[in-house]
PDB file of C-alpha atoms and ligand atoms in Angstrom:
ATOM      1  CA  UNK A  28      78.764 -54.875 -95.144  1.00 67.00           C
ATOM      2  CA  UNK A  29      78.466 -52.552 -92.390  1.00 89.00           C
ATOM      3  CA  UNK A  30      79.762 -48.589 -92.943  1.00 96.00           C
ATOM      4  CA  UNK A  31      82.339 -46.817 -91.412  1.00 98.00           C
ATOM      5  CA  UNK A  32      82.776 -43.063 -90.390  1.00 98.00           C
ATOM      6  CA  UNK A  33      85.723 -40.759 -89.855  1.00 98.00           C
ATOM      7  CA  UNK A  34      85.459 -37.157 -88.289  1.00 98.00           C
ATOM      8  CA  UNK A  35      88.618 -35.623 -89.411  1.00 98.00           C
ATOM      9  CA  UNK A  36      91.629 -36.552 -92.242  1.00 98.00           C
ATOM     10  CA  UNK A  37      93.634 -38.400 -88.981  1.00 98.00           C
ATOM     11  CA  UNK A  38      90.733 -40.348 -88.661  1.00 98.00           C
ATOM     12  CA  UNK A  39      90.805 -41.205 -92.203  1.00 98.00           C
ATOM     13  CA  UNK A  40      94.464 -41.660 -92.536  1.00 98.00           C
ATOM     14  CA  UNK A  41      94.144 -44.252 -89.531  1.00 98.00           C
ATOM     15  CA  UNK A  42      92.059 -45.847 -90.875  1.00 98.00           C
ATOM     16  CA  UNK A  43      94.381 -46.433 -94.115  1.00 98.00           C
ATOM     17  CA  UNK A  44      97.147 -47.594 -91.881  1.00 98.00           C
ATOM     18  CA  UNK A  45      94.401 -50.114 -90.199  1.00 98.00           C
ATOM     19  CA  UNK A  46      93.642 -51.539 -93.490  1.00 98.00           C
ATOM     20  CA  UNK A  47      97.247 -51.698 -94.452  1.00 98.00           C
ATOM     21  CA  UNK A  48      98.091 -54.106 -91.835  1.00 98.00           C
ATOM     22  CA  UNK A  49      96.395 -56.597 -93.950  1.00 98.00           C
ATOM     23  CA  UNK A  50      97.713 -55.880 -97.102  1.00 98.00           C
ATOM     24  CA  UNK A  51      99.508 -58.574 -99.486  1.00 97.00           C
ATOM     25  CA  UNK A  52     101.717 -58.172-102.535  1.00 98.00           C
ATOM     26  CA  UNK A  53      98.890 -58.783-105.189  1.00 98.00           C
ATOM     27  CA  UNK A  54      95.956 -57.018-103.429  1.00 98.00           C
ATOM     28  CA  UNK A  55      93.915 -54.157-105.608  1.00 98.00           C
ATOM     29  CA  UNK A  56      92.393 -51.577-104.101  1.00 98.00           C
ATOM     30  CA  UNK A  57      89.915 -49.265-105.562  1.00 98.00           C
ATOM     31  CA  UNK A  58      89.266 -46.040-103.725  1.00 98.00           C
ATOM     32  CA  UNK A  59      86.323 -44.688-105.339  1.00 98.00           C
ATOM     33  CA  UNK A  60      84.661 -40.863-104.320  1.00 98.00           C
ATOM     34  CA  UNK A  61      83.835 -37.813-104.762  1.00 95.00           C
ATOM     35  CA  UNK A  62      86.954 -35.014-105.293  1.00 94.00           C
ATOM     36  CA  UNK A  63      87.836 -34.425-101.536  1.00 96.00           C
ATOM     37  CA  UNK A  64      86.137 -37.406-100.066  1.00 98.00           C
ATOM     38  CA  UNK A  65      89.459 -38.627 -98.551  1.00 98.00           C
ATOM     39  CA  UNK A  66      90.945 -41.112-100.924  1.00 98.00           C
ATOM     40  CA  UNK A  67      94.650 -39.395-100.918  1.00 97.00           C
ATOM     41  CA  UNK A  68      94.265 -39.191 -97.170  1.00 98.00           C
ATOM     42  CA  UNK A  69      93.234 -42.696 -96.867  1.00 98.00           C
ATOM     43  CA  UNK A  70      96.150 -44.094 -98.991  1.00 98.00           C
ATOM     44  CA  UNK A  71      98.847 -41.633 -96.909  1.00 98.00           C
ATOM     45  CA  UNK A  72      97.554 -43.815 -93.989  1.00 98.00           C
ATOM     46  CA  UNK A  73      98.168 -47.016 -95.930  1.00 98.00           C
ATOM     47  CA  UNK A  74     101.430 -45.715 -97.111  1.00 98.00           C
ATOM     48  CA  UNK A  75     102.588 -44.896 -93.575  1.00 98.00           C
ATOM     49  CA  UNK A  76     101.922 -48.048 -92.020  1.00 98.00           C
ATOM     50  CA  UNK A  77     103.985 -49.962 -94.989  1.00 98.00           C
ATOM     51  CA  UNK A  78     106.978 -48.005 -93.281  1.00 98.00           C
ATOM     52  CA  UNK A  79     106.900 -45.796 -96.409  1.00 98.00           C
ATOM     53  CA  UNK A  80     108.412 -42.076 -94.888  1.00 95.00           C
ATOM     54  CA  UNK A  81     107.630 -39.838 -98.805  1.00 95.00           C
ATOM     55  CA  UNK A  82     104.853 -37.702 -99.189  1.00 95.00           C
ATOM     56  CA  UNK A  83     101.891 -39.376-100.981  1.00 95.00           C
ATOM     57  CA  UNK A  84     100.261 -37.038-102.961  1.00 90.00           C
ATOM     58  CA  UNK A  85      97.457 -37.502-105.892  1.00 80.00           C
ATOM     59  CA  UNK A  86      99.804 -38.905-108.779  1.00 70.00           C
ATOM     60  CA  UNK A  87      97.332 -36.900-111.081  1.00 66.00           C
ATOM     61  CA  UNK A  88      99.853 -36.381-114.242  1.00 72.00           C
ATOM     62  CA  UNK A  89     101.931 -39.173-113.704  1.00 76.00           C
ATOM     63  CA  UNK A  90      99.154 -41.558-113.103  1.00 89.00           C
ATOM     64  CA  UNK A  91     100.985 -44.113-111.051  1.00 93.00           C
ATOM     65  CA  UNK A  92     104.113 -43.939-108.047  1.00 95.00           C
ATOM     66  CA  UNK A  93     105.389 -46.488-106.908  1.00 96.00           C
ATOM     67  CA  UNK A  94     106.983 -46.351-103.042  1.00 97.00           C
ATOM     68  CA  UNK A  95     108.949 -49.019-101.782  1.00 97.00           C
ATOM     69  CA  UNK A  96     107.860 -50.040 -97.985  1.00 97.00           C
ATOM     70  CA  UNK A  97     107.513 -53.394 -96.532  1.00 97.00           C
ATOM     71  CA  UNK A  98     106.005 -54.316 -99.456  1.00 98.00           C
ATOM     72  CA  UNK A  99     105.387 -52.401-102.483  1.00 98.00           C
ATOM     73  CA  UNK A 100     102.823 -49.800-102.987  1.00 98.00           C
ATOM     74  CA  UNK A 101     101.552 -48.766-106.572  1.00 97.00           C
ATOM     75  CA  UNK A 102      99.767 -45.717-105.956  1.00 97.00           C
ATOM     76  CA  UNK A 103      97.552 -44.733-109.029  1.00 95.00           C
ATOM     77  CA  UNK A 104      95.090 -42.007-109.599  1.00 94.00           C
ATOM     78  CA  UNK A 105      92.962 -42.532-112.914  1.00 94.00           C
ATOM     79  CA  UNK A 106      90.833 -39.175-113.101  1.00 92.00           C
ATOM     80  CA  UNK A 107      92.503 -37.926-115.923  1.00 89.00           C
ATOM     81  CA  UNK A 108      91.831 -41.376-118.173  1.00 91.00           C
ATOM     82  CA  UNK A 109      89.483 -40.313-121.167  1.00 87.00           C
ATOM     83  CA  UNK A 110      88.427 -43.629-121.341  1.00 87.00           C
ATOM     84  CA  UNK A 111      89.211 -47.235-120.542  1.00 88.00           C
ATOM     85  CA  UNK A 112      91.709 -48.362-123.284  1.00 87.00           C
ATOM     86  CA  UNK A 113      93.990 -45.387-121.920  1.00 87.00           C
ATOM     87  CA  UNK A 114      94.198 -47.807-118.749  1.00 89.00           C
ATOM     88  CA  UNK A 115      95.137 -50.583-121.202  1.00 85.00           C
ATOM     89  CA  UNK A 116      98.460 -48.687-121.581  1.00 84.00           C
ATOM     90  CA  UNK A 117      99.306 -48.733-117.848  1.00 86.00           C
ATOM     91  CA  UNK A 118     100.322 -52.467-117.527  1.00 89.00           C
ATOM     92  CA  UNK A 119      97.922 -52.776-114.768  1.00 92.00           C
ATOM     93  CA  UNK A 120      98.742 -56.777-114.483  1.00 94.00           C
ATOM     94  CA  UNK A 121     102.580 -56.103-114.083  1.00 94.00           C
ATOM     95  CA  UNK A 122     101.962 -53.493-111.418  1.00 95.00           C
ATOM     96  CA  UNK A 123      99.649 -55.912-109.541  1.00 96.00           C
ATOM     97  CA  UNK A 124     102.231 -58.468-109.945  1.00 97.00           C
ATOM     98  CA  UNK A 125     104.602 -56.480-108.396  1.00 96.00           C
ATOM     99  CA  UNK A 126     103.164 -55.000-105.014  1.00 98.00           C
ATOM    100  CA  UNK A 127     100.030 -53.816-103.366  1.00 98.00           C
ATOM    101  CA  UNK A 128      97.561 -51.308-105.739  1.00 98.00           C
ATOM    102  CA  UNK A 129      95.358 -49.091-104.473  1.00 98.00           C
ATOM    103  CA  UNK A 130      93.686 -47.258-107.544  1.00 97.00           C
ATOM    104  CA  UNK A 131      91.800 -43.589-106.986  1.00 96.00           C
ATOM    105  CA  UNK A 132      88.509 -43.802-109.292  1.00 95.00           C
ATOM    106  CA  UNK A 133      89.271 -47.121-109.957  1.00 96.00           C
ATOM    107  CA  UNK A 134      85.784 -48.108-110.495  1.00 96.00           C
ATOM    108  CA  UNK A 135      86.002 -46.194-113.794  1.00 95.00           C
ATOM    109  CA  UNK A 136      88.658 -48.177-115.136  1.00 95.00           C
ATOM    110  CA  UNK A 137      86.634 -52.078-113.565  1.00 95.00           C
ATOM    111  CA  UNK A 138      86.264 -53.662-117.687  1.00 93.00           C
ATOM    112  CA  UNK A 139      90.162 -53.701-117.283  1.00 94.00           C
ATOM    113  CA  UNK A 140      90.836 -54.720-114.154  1.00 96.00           C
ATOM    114  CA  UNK A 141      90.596 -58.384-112.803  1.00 97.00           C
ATOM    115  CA  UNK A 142      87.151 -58.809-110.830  1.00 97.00           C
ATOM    116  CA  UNK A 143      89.028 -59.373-107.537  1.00 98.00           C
ATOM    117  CA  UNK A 144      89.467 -56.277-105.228  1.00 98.00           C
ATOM    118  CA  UNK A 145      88.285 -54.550-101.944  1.00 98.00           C
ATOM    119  CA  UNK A 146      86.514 -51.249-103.307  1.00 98.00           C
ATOM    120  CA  UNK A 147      86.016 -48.854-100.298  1.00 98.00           C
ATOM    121  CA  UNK A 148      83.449 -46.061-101.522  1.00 98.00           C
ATOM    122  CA  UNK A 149      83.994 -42.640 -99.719  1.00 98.00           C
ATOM    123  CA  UNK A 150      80.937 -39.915 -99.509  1.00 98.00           C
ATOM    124  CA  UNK A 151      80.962 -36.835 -97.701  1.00 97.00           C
ATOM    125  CA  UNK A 152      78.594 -36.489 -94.316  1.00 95.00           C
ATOM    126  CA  UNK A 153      76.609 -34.018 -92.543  1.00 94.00           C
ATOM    127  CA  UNK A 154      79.694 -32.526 -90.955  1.00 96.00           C
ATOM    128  CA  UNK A 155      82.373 -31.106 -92.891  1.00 97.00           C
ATOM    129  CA  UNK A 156      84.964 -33.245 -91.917  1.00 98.00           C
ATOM    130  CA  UNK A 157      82.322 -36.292 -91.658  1.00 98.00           C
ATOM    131  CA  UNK A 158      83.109 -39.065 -94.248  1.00 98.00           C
ATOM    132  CA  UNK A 159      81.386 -42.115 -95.170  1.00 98.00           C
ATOM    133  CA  UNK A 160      83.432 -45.146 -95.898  1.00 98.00           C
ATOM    134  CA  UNK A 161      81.826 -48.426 -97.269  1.00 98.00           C
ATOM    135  CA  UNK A 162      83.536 -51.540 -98.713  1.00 98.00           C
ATOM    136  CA  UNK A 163      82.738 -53.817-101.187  1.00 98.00           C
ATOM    137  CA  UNK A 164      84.757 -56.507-101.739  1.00 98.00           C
ATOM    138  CA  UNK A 165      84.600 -58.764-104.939  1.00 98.00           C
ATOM    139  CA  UNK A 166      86.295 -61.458-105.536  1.00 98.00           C
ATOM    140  CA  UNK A 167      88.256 -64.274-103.639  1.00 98.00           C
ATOM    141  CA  UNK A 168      91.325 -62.640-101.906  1.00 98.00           C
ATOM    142  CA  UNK A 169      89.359 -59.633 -99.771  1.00 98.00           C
ATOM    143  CA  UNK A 170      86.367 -62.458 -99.265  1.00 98.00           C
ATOM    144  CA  UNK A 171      88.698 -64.720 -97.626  1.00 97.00           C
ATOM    145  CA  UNK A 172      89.700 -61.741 -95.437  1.00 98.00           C
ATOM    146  CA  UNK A 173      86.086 -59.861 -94.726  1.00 97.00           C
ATOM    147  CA  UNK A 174      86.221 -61.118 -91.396  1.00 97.00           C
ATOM    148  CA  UNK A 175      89.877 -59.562 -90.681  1.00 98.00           C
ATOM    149  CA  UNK A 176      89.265 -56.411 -92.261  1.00 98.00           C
ATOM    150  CA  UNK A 177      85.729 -55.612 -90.627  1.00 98.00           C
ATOM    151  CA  UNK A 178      87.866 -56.360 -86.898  1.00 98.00           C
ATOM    152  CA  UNK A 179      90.640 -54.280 -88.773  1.00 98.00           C
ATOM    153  CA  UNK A 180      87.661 -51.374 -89.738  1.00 98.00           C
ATOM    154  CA  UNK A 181      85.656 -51.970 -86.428  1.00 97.00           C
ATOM    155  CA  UNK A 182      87.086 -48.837 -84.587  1.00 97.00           C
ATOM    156  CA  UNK A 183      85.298 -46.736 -87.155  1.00 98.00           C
ATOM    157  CA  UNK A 184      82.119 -48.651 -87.454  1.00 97.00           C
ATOM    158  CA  UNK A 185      78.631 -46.657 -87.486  1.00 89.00           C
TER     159      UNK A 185
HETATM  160  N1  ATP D 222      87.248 -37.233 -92.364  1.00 55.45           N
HETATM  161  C1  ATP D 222      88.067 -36.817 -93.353  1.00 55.45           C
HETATM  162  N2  ATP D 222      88.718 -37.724 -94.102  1.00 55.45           N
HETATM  163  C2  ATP D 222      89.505 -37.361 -95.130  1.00 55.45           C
HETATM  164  N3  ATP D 222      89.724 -36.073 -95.506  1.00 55.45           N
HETATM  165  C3  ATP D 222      89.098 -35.126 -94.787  1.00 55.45           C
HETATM  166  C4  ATP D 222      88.264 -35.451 -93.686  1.00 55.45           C
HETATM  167  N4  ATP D 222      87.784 -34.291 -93.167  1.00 55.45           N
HETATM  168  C5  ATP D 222      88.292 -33.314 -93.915  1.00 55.45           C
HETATM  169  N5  ATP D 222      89.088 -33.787 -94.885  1.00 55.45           N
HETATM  170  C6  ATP D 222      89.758 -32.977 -95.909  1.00 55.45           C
HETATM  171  O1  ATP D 222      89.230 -33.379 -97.181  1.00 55.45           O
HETATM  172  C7  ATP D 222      90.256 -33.398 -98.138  1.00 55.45           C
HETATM  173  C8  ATP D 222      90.436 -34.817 -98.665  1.00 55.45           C
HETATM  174  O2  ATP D 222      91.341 -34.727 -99.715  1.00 55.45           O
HETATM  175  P1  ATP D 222      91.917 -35.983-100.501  1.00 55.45           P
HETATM  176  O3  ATP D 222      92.988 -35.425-101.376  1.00 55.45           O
HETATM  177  O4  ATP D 222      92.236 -37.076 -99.586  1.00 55.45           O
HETATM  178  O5  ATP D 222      90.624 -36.372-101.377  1.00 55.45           O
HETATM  179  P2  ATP D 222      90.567 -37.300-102.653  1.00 55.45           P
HETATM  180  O6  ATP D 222      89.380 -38.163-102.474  1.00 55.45           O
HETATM  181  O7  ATP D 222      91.878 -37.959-102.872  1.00 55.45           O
HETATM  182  O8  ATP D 222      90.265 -36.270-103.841  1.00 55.45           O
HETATM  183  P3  ATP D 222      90.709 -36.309-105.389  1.00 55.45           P
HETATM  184  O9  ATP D 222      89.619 -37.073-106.121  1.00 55.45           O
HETATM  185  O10 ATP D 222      90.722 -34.882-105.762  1.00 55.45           O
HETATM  186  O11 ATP D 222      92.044 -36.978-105.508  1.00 55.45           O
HETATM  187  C9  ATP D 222      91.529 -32.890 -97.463  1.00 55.45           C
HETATM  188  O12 ATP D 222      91.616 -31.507 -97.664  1.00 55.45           O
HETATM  189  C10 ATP D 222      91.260 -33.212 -95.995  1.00 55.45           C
HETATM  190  O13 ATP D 222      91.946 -32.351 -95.105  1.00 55.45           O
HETATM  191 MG1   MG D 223      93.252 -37.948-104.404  1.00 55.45          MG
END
């Protein structure tokens, strides 16, 4: 799939509420980077656009918030996990249930997640407010939807 490129956190938090707009109770996310490559900003964007109005911040020591907007958003960040059978402990398939999940470091965590998620990989560019954004989808509900969500991404194609 083709990459995308923000200049600025806006851009990036746009780009959130752009991928929002296709979001279903059920979807996973994984938002997978560097520290500081943008995957807070990116899910503030997402958050917004679900008509959710609380600060989203990196739920670092609680590991998952949930926010209640048009649908339900399960915010988790998994940095702190020493290892995979900690994530066994977060009821990952109730929370998935239960809203839309969008998972920072997810990829760290993939042996206990279902193999059916949009992973958007964020790398820092030249500039210092350049990002790289590429997505990888696996699975049947985002492959049903690549179409949708590259016209939903093409603003900030490269
Ligand atoms: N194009 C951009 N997109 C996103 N953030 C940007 C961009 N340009 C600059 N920034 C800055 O980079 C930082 C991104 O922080 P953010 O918390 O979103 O990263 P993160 O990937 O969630 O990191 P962590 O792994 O620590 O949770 C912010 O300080 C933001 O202002
Ligand atoms: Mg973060």
């Amino acid at each position: 799939m083709t990459a995308y490129r923000t200049t600025s956190v806006d851009a990036t938090r746009d780009l959130g509420a752009a991928v929002a707009g296709l979001a279903r109770t059920g979807d996973l996310v994984l938002l997978v980077g560097d520290l500081g490559a943008g995957k807070t900003a990116f899910t503030q964007g997402f958050a917004a656009a679900l008509g959710i109005d609380e600060a989203i911040t990196s739920p670092t020591f609680t590991l998952v918030r949930t926010y209640k907007g048009r649908i339900v958003l399960n915010h988790l960040d998994v940095y702190r996990l020493e290892n995979v059978n900690e994530a066994e402990d977060l009821a990952i398939g109730e929370l998935l249930e239960a809203g839309v999940t969008l998972i920072e470091w997810g990829d760290t965590i993939a042996p206990v997640l279902p193999a059916d998620y949009l992973e958007l990989r964020f790398t820092l560019g030249d500039g210092d407010d350049d990002r790289e954004i590429k997505p990888r989808i696996v699975g049947p509900s985002w492959s049903a939807r690549q179409r949708s969500l590259a016209e939903a991404m093409g603003a900030w194609s490269c």
